[in-house]
Amino acid sequence: TPPMIGSIPLIGCFHKFATDPLGLVRKSYDKVGDAFTLYLMGFKMTFLIGPEAQSVFFRGSDEELSPKEAYRFVTPVFGPGVVYDSPTEVMYEQLRFVKDGLVLSQLKKSVGIISEETEKFFEEKWGDSGEVDLLAEMNKLTILTASRCLMGSDINKALGQASNLADLYHELEEGLNPISFFFPNLPLPSFAKRDAARAKVAAIFDSIIKARRRSTEPRDDVLQVLMTSKYKDGSVLDDEKIVGLMIGLLFAGQHTSSITSTWAGFYMFNNPEYLEQVLKEINDYHVEENNGEINFDGLRKMTRLETIIREVLRLHPPLIFLMRKVMEPITYKDFTIPAGHLVAVSPAVGMRLDSVFKNANEFNPKRFDPENDESKTPFSYIAFGGGKHGCPGENFGILQIKTIWSVLLQKYDLKLGSVPKPDYTNLVAGPQAPCKITYTRKQKYFNKYRFNPNPSFYTN
Ligand code: HEM
């Protein structure tokens, strides 16, 4: 078996893991190599770090390495019988429905919706100038854009009478923390809030589905794909499962995207040479070619913004640990990892190895330029996971972040402070709050590419 870290009886290294999980994983890697086991309050969690070890994780079959068994703790949020809480074949089929809903044709339609919602958001909430917490704003905005892409305008009508979806999602998220991974049903206030928030969100989504079943209006969004998808035996998803999948999809996509948007802003504004390139892309592909209108082809051409997003995700992947439960013993090098262990990869540690990415702690979007792409080694770039459970929302997430920044940079001059420190207390890791920024509406709606060579113009 791989070397074991944590010698205190019963507790192992749980206390270190709870306070500085990434520090512990990185130190263990430096000390004992690319495979090791952390002993955590009775759980044995074997980490595989670096592309070669990570490939074992991503290439393993679900029968050997089960995501279902590792991710059961999300069931209080997603609901019973949804994805990881369903039999394997059913899980595959549900994931297929999700992938069908996120195909390219669906994405193309999303761009108009996202830019419209984004414009409206800033118009209504920001005004001419002010100070805001960028992360909080990105959270509110992404839940609007993502929920509209998934459920069409029905969500706006339903939210007219309901409480704030972003707040409810925040309570759901607070109920998914490192403790919930080990003990998801302890009688904690955060878990009670999580359950109450889930019931409210489910009621909103359920009312949308019921109203849609009564209506004859043609629909064309992810919800419609789920409502009309059929299992191989010809049966359809019941409303409870559709609600669960919608909650799960929004959950998977919302915080990951809003956190990444926030990091992208801080890195761009602290590295003005990259900001300049993005402003030029906005000018060339949206302003000059399309009169300011943001469309799918223009976004696709924004390769510098894309490499910035990928680099930000390399430095700060929102999912810092991906896990499976070992069902049948697997081998790696001279080690056997026995059934019963949890096995994990850490995008946050694995993508910061100098042996994989040159000067791995440096922000350098150029490392993804085609001529010197450092992410070619299989399973080296794992911000979106990989293999059969790789993220089906990758393109959607990137498109959403690109659209938001294309609108924001056209409309406002911003000032951001230095890059915040990461906060690893939640399962989805983001920048430490608050992420204050100031903004002033541009005099003219970005009618000409403009860059100020003085770096202090962009930072507080
Ligand atoms: C920046 C944005 C995003 C990041 C960094 C991200 C990251 C990830 C990662 C690392 C995984 C793999 C988990 C594992 O192997 O255990 C994953 C899976 C998944 N993601 Fe994303 N994601 C993002 C956006 C989205 C969006 C927008 C959606 C949907 C609208 C989405 C839906 C999913 C789903 C359904 C899975 C499970 C796939 C499976 O188990 O087969 N994600 N994501």
PDB file of N, CA and C and ligand atoms in Angstrom, residues 57-58 71 83-84 95 98-99 102 150 249-250 252-254 256-257 260 313 318-319 322-324 347 382-386 388-394 396-398 400-401, ligand 1:
ATOM      1  N   PHE A  57      -6.398   7.481 -11.930  1.00  0.00           N
ATOM      2  CA  PHE A  57      -7.678   7.936 -11.376  1.00  0.00           C
ATOM      3  C   PHE A  57      -8.711   8.121 -12.497  1.00  0.00           C
ATOM      4  N   PHE A  58      -8.310   8.841 -13.554  1.00  0.00           N
ATOM      5  CA  PHE A  58      -9.290   9.196 -14.581  1.00  0.00           C
ATOM      6  C   PHE A  58      -9.599   8.044 -15.533  1.00  0.00           C
ATOM      7  N   TYR A  71     -19.384  10.476  -3.794  1.00  0.00           N
ATOM      8  CA  TYR A  71     -20.129  11.736  -3.814  1.00  0.00           C
ATOM      9  C   TYR A  71     -21.534  11.620  -3.234  1.00  0.00           C
ATOM     10  N   VAL A  83     -28.491  11.302 -10.183  1.00  0.00           N
ATOM     11  CA  VAL A  83     -27.102  11.037 -10.576  1.00  0.00           C
ATOM     12  C   VAL A  83     -26.403  10.081  -9.611  1.00  0.00           C
ATOM     13  N   TYR A  84     -25.582  10.585  -8.685  1.00  0.00           N
ATOM     14  CA  TYR A  84     -24.741   9.683  -7.890  1.00  0.00           C
ATOM     15  C   TYR A  84     -25.563   8.830  -6.919  1.00  0.00           C
ATOM     16  N   LEU A  95     -26.718  11.406 -16.894  1.00  0.00           N
ATOM     17  CA  LEU A  95     -25.599  12.257 -17.340  1.00  0.00           C
ATOM     18  C   LEU A  95     -25.666  12.470 -18.851  1.00  0.00           C
ATOM     19  N   VAL A  98     -28.050  15.250 -19.517  1.00  0.00           N
ATOM     20  CA  VAL A  98     -27.393  16.524 -19.216  1.00  0.00           C
ATOM     21  C   VAL A  98     -26.494  16.948 -20.379  1.00  0.00           C
ATOM     22  N   LYS A  99     -25.707  15.975 -20.889  1.00  0.00           N
ATOM     23  CA  LYS A  99     -24.795  16.308 -21.995  1.00  0.00           C
ATOM     24  C   LYS A  99     -25.593  16.732 -23.226  1.00  0.00           C
ATOM     25  N   LEU A 102     -26.428  20.267 -23.163  1.00  0.00           N
ATOM     26  CA  LEU A 102     -25.333  21.257 -23.213  1.00  0.00           C
ATOM     27  C   LEU A 102     -24.564  21.195 -24.538  1.00  0.00           C
ATOM     28  N   LEU A 150     -30.749  27.635 -18.560  1.00  0.00           N
ATOM     29  CA  LEU A 150     -31.270  26.286 -18.314  1.00  0.00           C
ATOM     30  C   LEU A 150     -32.786  26.224 -18.433  1.00  0.00           C
ATOM     31  N   LEU A 249     -27.334  20.816 -11.711  1.00  0.00           N
ATOM     32  CA  LEU A 249     -26.647  21.518 -12.803  1.00  0.00           C
ATOM     33  C   LEU A 249     -26.306  22.945 -12.417  1.00  0.00           C
ATOM     34  N   LEU A 250     -27.289  23.614 -11.818  1.00  0.00           N
ATOM     35  CA  LEU A 250     -27.011  24.991 -11.387  1.00  0.00           C
ATOM     36  C   LEU A 250     -25.917  24.992 -10.339  1.00  0.00           C
ATOM     37  N   ALA A 252     -23.509  22.765  -9.972  1.00  0.00           N
ATOM     38  CA  ALA A 252     -22.202  22.444 -10.569  1.00  0.00           C
ATOM     39  C   ALA A 252     -21.644  23.644 -11.325  1.00  0.00           C
ATOM     40  N   GLY A 253     -22.545  24.451 -11.909  1.00  0.00           N
ATOM     41  CA  GLY A 253     -22.071  25.504 -12.802  1.00  0.00           C
ATOM     42  C   GLY A 253     -21.973  26.872 -12.192  1.00  0.00           C
ATOM     43  N   GLN A 254     -22.707  27.115 -11.105  1.00  0.00           N
ATOM     44  CA  GLN A 254     -22.805  28.495 -10.653  1.00  0.00           C
ATOM     45  C   GLN A 254     -21.551  28.999  -9.942  1.00  0.00           C
ATOM     46  N   THR A 256     -18.620  27.547  -9.512  1.00  0.00           N
ATOM     47  CA  THR A 256     -17.397  27.340 -10.286  1.00  0.00           C
ATOM     48  C   THR A 256     -17.184  28.511 -11.245  1.00  0.00           C
ATOM     49  N   SER A 257     -18.278  28.928 -11.922  1.00  0.00           N
ATOM     50  CA  SER A 257     -18.137  30.006 -12.914  1.00  0.00           C
ATOM     51  C   SER A 257     -17.959  31.361 -12.256  1.00  0.00           C
ATOM     52  N   THR A 260     -14.489  31.732 -10.880  1.00  0.00           N
ATOM     53  CA  THR A 260     -13.487  31.870 -11.946  1.00  0.00           C
ATOM     54  C   THR A 260     -13.562  33.251 -12.590  1.00  0.00           C
ATOM     55  N   LEU A 313      -7.859  29.100 -13.878  1.00  0.00           N
ATOM     56  CA  LEU A 313      -8.367  27.803 -13.380  1.00  0.00           C
ATOM     57  C   LEU A 313      -7.237  26.848 -13.005  1.00  0.00           C
ATOM     58  N   PRO A 318     -11.651  25.649  -8.782  1.00  0.00           N
ATOM     59  CA  PRO A 318     -12.647  25.711  -7.696  1.00  0.00           C
ATOM     60  C   PRO A 318     -12.832  24.354  -7.020  1.00  0.00           C
ATOM     61  N   LEU A 319     -12.664  23.267  -7.772  1.00  0.00           N
ATOM     62  CA  LEU A 319     -12.770  21.939  -7.147  1.00  0.00           C
ATOM     63  C   LEU A 319     -11.349  21.467  -6.848  1.00  0.00           C
ATOM     64  N   LEU A 322     -10.925  15.896  -6.251  1.00  0.00           N
ATOM     65  CA  LEU A 322     -11.913  15.039  -6.911  1.00  0.00           C
ATOM     66  C   LEU A 322     -11.739  13.654  -6.309  1.00  0.00           C
ATOM     67  N   MET A 323     -12.845  12.959  -6.078  1.00  0.00           N
ATOM     68  CA  MET A 323     -12.734  11.709  -5.317  1.00  0.00           C
ATOM     69  C   MET A 323     -13.483  10.540  -5.942  1.00  0.00           C
ATOM     70  N   ARG A 324     -13.022   9.354  -5.624  1.00  0.00           N
ATOM     71  CA  ARG A 324     -13.709   8.106  -5.967  1.00  0.00           C
ATOM     72  C   ARG A 324     -13.519   7.165  -4.796  1.00  0.00           C
ATOM     73  N   PRO A 347      -6.654  18.867  -8.242  1.00  0.00           N
ATOM     74  CA  PRO A 347      -6.290  19.817  -9.294  1.00  0.00           C
ATOM     75  C   PRO A 347      -5.436  20.956  -8.747  1.00  0.00           C
ATOM     76  N   ILE A 382      -6.258  19.515 -15.248  1.00  0.00           N
ATOM     77  CA  ILE A 382      -7.428  18.776 -14.754  1.00  0.00           C
ATOM     78  C   ILE A 382      -8.444  19.671 -14.025  1.00  0.00           C
ATOM     79  N   ALA A 383      -8.458  20.962 -14.408  1.00  0.00           N
ATOM     80  CA  ALA A 383      -9.434  21.865 -13.758  1.00  0.00           C
ATOM     81  C   ALA A 383     -10.860  21.393 -14.017  1.00  0.00           C
ATOM     82  N   PHE A 384     -11.087  20.742 -15.181  1.00  0.00           N
ATOM     83  CA  PHE A 384     -12.413  20.227 -15.501  1.00  0.00           C
ATOM     84  C   PHE A 384     -12.464  18.708 -15.348  1.00  0.00           C
ATOM     85  N   GLY A 385     -11.544  18.147 -14.592  1.00  0.00           N
ATOM     86  CA  GLY A 385     -11.491  16.697 -14.437  1.00  0.00           C
ATOM     87  C   GLY A 385     -10.978  16.065 -15.716  1.00  0.00           C
ATOM     88  N   GLY A 386     -11.484  14.878 -16.040  1.00  0.00           N
ATOM     89  CA  GLY A 386     -11.038  14.188 -17.251  1.00  0.00           C
ATOM     90  C   GLY A 386     -11.708  12.829 -17.328  1.00  0.00           C
ATOM     91  N   LYS A 388     -14.172   9.732 -18.363  1.00  0.00           N
ATOM     92  CA  LYS A 388     -15.610   9.643 -18.627  1.00  0.00           C
ATOM     93  C   LYS A 388     -16.444  10.559 -17.733  1.00  0.00           C
ATOM     94  N   HIS A 389     -15.912  11.017 -16.619  1.00  0.00           N
ATOM     95  CA  HIS A 389     -16.668  11.955 -15.776  1.00  0.00           C
ATOM     96  C   HIS A 389     -16.164  13.386 -15.899  1.00  0.00           C
ATOM     97  N   GLY A 390     -15.442  13.659 -17.004  1.00  0.00           N
ATOM     98  CA  GLY A 390     -14.991  15.030 -17.237  1.00  0.00           C
ATOM     99  C   GLY A 390     -16.196  15.967 -17.329  1.00  0.00           C
ATOM    100  N   CYS A 391     -15.949  17.233 -17.058  1.00  0.00           N
ATOM    101  CA  CYS A 391     -17.052  18.194 -16.923  1.00  0.00           C
ATOM    102  C   CYS A 391     -17.796  18.413 -18.249  1.00  0.00           C
ATOM    103  N   PRO A 392     -19.099  18.135 -18.301  1.00  0.00           N
ATOM    104  CA  PRO A 392     -19.853  18.406 -19.531  1.00  0.00           C
ATOM    105  C   PRO A 392     -20.193  19.894 -19.691  1.00  0.00           C
ATOM    106  N   GLY A 393     -19.939  20.677 -18.633  1.00  0.00           N
ATOM    107  CA  GLY A 393     -20.300  22.102 -18.694  1.00  0.00           C
ATOM    108  C   GLY A 393     -19.115  23.005 -19.003  1.00  0.00           C
ATOM    109  N   GLU A 394     -17.970  22.394 -19.389  1.00  0.00           N
ATOM    110  CA  GLU A 394     -16.747  23.187 -19.617  1.00  0.00           C
ATOM    111  C   GLU A 394     -16.984  24.324 -20.620  1.00  0.00           C
ATOM    112  N   PHE A 396     -19.753  25.602 -21.734  1.00  0.00           N
ATOM    113  CA  PHE A 396     -20.765  26.546 -21.265  1.00  0.00           C
ATOM    114  C   PHE A 396     -20.163  27.509 -20.248  1.00  0.00           C
ATOM    115  N   GLY A 397     -19.408  26.951 -19.295  1.00  0.00           N
ATOM    116  CA  GLY A 397     -18.799  27.778 -18.249  1.00  0.00           C
ATOM    117  C   GLY A 397     -17.876  28.838 -18.855  1.00  0.00           C
ATOM    118  N   ILE A 398     -17.017  28.417 -19.772  1.00  0.00           N
ATOM    119  CA  ILE A 398     -16.060  29.357 -20.363  1.00  0.00           C
ATOM    120  C   ILE A 398     -16.792  30.429 -21.173  1.00  0.00           C
ATOM    121  N   GLN A 400     -19.759  31.528 -20.702  1.00  0.00           N
ATOM    122  CA  GLN A 400     -20.452  32.433 -19.795  1.00  0.00           C
ATOM    123  C   GLN A 400     -19.471  33.480 -19.235  1.00  0.00           C
ATOM    124  N   ILE A 401     -18.297  33.024 -18.833  1.00  0.00           N
ATOM    125  CA  ILE A 401     -17.310  33.948 -18.257  1.00  0.00           C
ATOM    126  C   ILE A 401     -16.838  34.941 -19.323  1.00  0.00           C
TER     127      ILE A 401
HETATM  128  C1  HEM B   1     -15.488  27.054 -14.507  1.00  0.00           C
HETATM  129  C2  HEM B   1     -16.498  26.239 -14.476  1.00  0.00           C
HETATM  130  C3  HEM B   1     -16.459  24.776 -14.102  1.00  0.00           C
HETATM  131  C4  HEM B   1     -15.468  24.016 -13.524  1.00  0.00           C
HETATM  132  C5  HEM B   1     -14.079  24.462 -13.079  1.00  0.00           C
HETATM  133  C6  HEM B   1     -15.974  22.663 -13.425  1.00  0.00           C
HETATM  134  C7  HEM B   1     -15.236  21.601 -12.937  1.00  0.00           C
HETATM  135  C8  HEM B   1     -15.683  20.276 -12.948  1.00  0.00           C
HETATM  136  C9  HEM B   1     -14.873  19.134 -12.572  1.00  0.00           C
HETATM  137  C10 HEM B   1     -13.443  19.188 -12.069  1.00  0.00           C
HETATM  138  C11 HEM B   1     -15.640  18.028 -12.735  1.00  0.00           C
HETATM  139  C12 HEM B   1     -15.192  16.570 -12.524  1.00  0.00           C
HETATM  140  C13 HEM B   1     -15.596  16.029 -11.174  1.00  0.00           C
HETATM  141  C14 HEM B   1     -15.006  14.646 -10.913  1.00  0.00           C
HETATM  142  O1  HEM B   1     -14.387  14.029 -11.787  1.00  0.00           O
HETATM  143  O2  HEM B   1     -15.164  14.160  -9.795  1.00  0.00           O
HETATM  144  C15 HEM B   1     -16.942  18.456 -13.180  1.00  0.00           C
HETATM  145  C16 HEM B   1     -18.008  17.617 -13.420  1.00  0.00           C
HETATM  146  C17 HEM B   1     -19.267  18.057 -13.766  1.00  0.00           C
HETATM  147  N1  HEM B   1     -19.626  19.334 -14.110  1.00  0.00           N
HETATM  148 FE1  HEM B   1     -18.428  20.957 -14.103  1.00  0.00          FE
HETATM  149  N2  HEM B   1     -17.250  22.632 -13.906  1.00  0.00           N
HETATM  150  C18 HEM B   1     -17.584  23.888 -14.336  1.00  0.00           C
HETATM  151  C19 HEM B   1     -18.776  24.287 -14.910  1.00  0.00           C
HETATM  152  C20 HEM B   1     -19.873  23.466 -15.089  1.00  0.00           C
HETATM  153  C21 HEM B   1     -21.119  23.888 -15.655  1.00  0.00           C
HETATM  154  C22 HEM B   1     -21.401  25.291 -16.181  1.00  0.00           C
HETATM  155  C23 HEM B   1     -21.963  22.802 -15.634  1.00  0.00           C
HETATM  156  C24 HEM B   1     -23.380  22.663 -16.113  1.00  0.00           C
HETATM  157  C25 HEM B   1     -24.137  23.617 -16.539  1.00  0.00           C
HETATM  158  C26 HEM B   1     -21.208  21.691 -15.056  1.00  0.00           C
HETATM  159  C27 HEM B   1     -21.711  20.423 -14.866  1.00  0.00           C
HETATM  160  C28 HEM B   1     -20.963  19.350 -14.432  1.00  0.00           C
HETATM  161  C29 HEM B   1     -21.509  18.001 -14.269  1.00  0.00           C
HETATM  162  C30 HEM B   1     -22.946  17.565 -14.527  1.00  0.00           C
HETATM  163  C31 HEM B   1     -20.439  17.182 -13.853  1.00  0.00           C
HETATM  164  C32 HEM B   1     -20.481  15.683 -13.523  1.00  0.00           C
HETATM  165  C33 HEM B   1     -20.021  14.855 -14.717  1.00  0.00           C
HETATM  166  C34 HEM B   1     -19.962  13.369 -14.430  1.00  0.00           C
HETATM  167  O3  HEM B   1     -19.948  12.940 -13.282  1.00  0.00           O
HETATM  168  O4  HEM B   1     -19.911  12.593 -15.403  1.00  0.00           O
HETATM  169  N3  HEM B   1     -19.954  22.140 -14.739  1.00  0.00           N
HETATM  170  N4  HEM B   1     -16.940  19.845 -13.325  1.00  0.00           N
END
